[in-house]
Short mmCIF file of C-alpha atoms and ligand atoms in Angstrom, two decimals:
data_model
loop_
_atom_site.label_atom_id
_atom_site.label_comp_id
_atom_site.label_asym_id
_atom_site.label_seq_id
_atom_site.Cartn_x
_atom_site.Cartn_y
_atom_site.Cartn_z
CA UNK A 61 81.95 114.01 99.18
CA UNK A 62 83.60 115.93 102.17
CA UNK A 63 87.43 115.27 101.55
CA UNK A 64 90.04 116.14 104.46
CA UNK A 65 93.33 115.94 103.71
CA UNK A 66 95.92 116.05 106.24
CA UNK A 67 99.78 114.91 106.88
CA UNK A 68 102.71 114.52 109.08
CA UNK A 69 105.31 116.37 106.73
CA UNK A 70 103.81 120.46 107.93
CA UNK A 71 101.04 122.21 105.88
CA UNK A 72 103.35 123.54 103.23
CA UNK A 73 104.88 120.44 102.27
CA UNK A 74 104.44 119.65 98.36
CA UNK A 75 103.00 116.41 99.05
CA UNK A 76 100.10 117.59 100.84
CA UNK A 77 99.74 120.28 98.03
CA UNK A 78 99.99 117.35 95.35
CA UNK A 79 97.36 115.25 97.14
CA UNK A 80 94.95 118.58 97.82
CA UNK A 81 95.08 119.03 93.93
CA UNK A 82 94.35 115.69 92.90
CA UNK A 83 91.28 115.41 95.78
CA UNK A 84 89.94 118.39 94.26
CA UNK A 85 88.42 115.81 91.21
CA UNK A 86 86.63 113.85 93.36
CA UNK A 87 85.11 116.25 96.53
CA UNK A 88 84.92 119.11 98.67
CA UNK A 89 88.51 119.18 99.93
CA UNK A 90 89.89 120.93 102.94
CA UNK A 91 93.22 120.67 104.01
CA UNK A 92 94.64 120.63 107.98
CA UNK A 93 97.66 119.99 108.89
CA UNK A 94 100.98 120.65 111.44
CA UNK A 95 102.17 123.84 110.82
CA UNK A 96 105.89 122.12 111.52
CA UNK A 97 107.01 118.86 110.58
CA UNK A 98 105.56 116.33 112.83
CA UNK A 99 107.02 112.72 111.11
CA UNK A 100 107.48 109.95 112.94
CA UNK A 101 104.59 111.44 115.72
CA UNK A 102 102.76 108.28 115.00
CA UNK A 103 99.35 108.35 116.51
CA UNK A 104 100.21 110.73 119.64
CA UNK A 105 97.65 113.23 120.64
CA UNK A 106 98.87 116.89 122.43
CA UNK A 107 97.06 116.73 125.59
CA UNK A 108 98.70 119.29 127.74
CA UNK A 109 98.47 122.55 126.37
CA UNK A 110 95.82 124.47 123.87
CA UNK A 111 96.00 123.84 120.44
CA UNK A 112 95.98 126.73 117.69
CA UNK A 113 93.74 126.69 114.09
CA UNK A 114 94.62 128.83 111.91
CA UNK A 115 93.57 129.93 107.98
CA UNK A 116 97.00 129.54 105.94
CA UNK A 117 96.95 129.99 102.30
CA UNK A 118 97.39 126.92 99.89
CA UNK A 119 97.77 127.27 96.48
CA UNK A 120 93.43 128.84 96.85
CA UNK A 121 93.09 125.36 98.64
CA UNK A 122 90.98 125.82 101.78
CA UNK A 123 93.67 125.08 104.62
CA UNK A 124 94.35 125.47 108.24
CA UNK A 125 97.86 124.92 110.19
CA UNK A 126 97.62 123.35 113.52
CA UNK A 127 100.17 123.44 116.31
CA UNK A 128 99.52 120.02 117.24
CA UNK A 129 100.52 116.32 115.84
CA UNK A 130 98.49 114.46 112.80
CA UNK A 131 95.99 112.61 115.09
CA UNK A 132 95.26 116.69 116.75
CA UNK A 133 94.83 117.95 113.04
CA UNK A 134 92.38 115.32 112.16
CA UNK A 135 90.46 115.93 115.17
CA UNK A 136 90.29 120.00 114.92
CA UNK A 137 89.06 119.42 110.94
CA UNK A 138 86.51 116.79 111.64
CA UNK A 139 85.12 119.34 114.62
CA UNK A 140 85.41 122.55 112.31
CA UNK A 141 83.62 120.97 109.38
CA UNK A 142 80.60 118.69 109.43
CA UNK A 143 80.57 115.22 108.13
CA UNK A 144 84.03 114.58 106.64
CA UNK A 145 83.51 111.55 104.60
CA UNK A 146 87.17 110.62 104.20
CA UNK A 147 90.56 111.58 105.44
CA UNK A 148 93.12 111.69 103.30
CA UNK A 149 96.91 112.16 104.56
CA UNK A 150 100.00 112.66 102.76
CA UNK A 151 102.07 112.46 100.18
CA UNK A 152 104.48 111.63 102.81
CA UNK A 153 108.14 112.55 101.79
CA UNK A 154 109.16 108.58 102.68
CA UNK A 155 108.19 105.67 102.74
CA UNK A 156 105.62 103.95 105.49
CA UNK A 157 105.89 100.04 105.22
CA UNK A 158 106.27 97.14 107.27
CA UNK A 159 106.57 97.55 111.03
CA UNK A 160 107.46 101.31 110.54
CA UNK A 161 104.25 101.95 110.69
CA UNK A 162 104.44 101.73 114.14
CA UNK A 163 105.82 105.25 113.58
CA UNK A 164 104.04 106.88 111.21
CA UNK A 165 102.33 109.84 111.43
CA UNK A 166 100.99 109.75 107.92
CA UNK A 167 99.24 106.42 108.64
CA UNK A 168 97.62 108.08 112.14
CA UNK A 169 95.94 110.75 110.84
CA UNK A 170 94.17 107.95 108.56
CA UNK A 171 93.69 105.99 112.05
CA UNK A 172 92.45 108.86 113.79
CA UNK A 173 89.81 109.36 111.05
CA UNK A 174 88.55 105.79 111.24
CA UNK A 175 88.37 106.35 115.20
CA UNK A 176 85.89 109.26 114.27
CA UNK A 177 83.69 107.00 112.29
CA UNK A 178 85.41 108.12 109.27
CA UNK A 179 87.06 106.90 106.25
CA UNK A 180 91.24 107.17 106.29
CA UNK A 181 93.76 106.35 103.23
CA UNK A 182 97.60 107.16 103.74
CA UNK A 183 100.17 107.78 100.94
CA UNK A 184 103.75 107.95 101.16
CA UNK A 185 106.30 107.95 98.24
CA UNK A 186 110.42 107.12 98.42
CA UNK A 187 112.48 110.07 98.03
CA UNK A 188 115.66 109.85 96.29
CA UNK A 189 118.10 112.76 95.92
CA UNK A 190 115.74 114.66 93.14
CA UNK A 191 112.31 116.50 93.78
CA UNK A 192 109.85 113.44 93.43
CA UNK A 193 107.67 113.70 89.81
CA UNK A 194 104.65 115.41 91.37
CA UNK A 195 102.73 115.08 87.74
CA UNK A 196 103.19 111.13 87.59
CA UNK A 197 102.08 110.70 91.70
CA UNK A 198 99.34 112.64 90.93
CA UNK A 199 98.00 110.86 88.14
CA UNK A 200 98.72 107.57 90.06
CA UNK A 201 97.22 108.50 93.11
CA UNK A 202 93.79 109.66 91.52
CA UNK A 203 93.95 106.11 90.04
CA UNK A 204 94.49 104.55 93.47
CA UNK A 205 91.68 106.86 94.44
CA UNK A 206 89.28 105.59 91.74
CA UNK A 207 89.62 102.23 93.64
CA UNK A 208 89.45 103.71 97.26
CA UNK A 209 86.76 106.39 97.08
CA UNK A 210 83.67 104.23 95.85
CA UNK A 211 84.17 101.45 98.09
CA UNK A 212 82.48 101.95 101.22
CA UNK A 213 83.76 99.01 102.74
CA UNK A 214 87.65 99.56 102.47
CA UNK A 215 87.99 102.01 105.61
CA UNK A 216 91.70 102.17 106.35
CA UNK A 217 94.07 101.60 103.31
CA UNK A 218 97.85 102.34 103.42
CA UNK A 219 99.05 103.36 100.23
CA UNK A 220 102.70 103.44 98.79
CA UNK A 221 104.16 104.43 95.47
CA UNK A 222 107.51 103.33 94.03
CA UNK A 223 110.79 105.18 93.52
CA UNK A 224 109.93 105.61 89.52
CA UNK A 225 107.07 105.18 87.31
CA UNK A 226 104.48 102.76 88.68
CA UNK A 227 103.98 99.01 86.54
CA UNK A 228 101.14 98.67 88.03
CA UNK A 229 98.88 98.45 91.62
CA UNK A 230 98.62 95.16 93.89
CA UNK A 231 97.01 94.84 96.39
CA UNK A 232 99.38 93.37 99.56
CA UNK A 233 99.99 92.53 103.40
CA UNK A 234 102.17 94.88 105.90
CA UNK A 235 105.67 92.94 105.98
CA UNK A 236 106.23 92.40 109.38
CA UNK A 237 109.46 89.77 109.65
CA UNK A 238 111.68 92.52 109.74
CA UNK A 239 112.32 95.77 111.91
CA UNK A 240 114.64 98.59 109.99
CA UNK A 241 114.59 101.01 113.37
CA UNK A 242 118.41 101.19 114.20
CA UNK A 243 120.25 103.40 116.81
CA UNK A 244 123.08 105.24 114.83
CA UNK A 245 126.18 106.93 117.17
CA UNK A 246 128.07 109.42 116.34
CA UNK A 247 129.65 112.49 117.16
CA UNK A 248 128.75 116.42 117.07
CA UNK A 249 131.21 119.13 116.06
CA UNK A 250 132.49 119.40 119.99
CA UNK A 251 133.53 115.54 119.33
CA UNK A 252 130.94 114.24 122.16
CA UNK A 253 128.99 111.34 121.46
CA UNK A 254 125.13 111.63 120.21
CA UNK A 255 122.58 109.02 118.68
CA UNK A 256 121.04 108.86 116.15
CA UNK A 257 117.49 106.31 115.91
CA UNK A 258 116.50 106.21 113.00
CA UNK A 259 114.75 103.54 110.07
CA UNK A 260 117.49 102.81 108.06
CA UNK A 261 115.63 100.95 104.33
CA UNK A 262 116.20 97.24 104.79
CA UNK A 263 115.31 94.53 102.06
CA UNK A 264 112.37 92.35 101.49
CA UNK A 265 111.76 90.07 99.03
CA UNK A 266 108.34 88.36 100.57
CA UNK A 267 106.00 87.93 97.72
CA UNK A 268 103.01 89.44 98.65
CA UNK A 269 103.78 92.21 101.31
CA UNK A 270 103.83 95.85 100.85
CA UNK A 271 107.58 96.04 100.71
CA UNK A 272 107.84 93.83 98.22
CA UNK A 273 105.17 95.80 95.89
CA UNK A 274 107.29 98.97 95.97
CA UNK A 275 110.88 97.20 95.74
CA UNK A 276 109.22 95.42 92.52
CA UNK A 277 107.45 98.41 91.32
CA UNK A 278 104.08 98.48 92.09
CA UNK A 279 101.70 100.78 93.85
CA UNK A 280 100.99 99.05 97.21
CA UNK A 281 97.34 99.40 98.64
CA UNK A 282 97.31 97.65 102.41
CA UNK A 283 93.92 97.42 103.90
CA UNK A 284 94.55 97.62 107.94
CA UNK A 285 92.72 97.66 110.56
CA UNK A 286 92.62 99.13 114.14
CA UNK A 287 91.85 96.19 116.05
CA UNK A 288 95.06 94.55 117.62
CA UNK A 289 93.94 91.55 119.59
CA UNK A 290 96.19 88.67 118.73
CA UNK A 291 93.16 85.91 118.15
CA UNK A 292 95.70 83.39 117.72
CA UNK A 293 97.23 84.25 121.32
CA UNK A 294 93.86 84.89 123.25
CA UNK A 295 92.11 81.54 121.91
CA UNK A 296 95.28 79.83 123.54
CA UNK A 297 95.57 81.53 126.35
CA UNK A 298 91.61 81.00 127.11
CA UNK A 299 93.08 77.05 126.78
CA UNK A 300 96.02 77.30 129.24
CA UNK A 301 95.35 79.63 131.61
CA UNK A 302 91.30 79.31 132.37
CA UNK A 303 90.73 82.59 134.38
CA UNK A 304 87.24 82.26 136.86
MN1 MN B 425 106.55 112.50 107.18
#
């Protein structure tokens, strides 16, 4: 199995060094990724200029660095290696739930793979004010990857760990009741006034939704998907508004 891991932190994160490790079990892993930070990119593609790959060592990890966003990083690694089975992208330093995912540049590089044809799992862990445990994500996300890998049919899974030591894995829904992107003023050294928007953590206590996995706990493993017609919508508006 052709593994390609890639992520929206930069190429010398320790997440995407973590996840390379643990890949290394189960495939042929290569790793490509933004040779700067590129989070909250989402699924943006760099259209008007060249982009760069180049060989950057990693850990004797095969590994390129990209001047380009997540979805440009999948793209270049899928086209410079042949029949990629499966993307894999993170550990993002963060979490990616609910309707941040809107954001995400962890979760596009996944998306971008499926758009190829491909398979694409995201992973994202909190970060509190220590170094996350590297050892225990590891081990918990070759588990998750036991689950992922052999079945063909899950093609785009989101995949987020909790602040500690996992109880467990469920299987849940994106929460999408709330929205924790905020605009934040405040003011620079010179006293003028500058904004901040950011996702500020909000709570979430639906049973069920990925939110609610990781504030309880648990690994949460979201299947998505790419198609976002609103059925509910269209087989009303095919009702009400009968177009000739
Ligand atoms: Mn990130």
């Amino acid at each position: 199995m052709r593994i390609l891991i890639a992520n929206d932190d930069g190429v010398y994160s320790p997440g995407i060094c973590a996840l390379a490790q643990v890949a290394q079990d189960f495939g042929e892993v290569r790793v490509v990724a933004p040779d700067v930070e590129m989070s909250s990119a989402s699924h943006s593609i760099t259209a008007s200029r060249p982009l760069s790959y180049k060989r950057t060592p990693l850990k004797g990890i095969e590994a390129y660095r990209v001047n380009g966003t997540p979805g440009d990083c999948v793209a270049l690694g899928a086209h410079h290696w042949e029949k990629v089975d499966v993307v894999l992208s993170g550990i993002n330093l963060g979490p990616n739930l609910g309707n941040g995912l809107w954001h995400s540049g962890t979760l596009a590089a996944a998306k971008q793979a499926v758009l190829f044809g491909m398979r694409g799992f995201a992973f994202s862990t909190p970060v509190g004010e220590d170094e996350p445990d590297w050892e225990m994500l590891k081990r918990w996300a070759a588990k998750t990857l036991e689950i992922l890998l052999p079945d063909e049919r899950l093609s785009l899974v989101n995949v987020n760990f909790p602040m500690t030591e996992p109880r467990g894995m469920r299987w849940t829904r994106q929460s999408v009741k709330q929205y924790d992107g905020k605009v934040v003023p405040g003011r620079d050294p010179m006293g003028r006034e500058h904004f901040w928007f950011t996702v500020v953590p909000i709570e979430e206590t639906e049973e069920g939704t990925d939110r609610w996995a990781v504030e309880h706990g648990y690994v949460s493993l979201t299947p998505l998907r790419l198609d976002l017609t609103n059925e509910k919508e269209l087989a009303e508006a095919l009702t009400r508004h009968p177009l000739a």
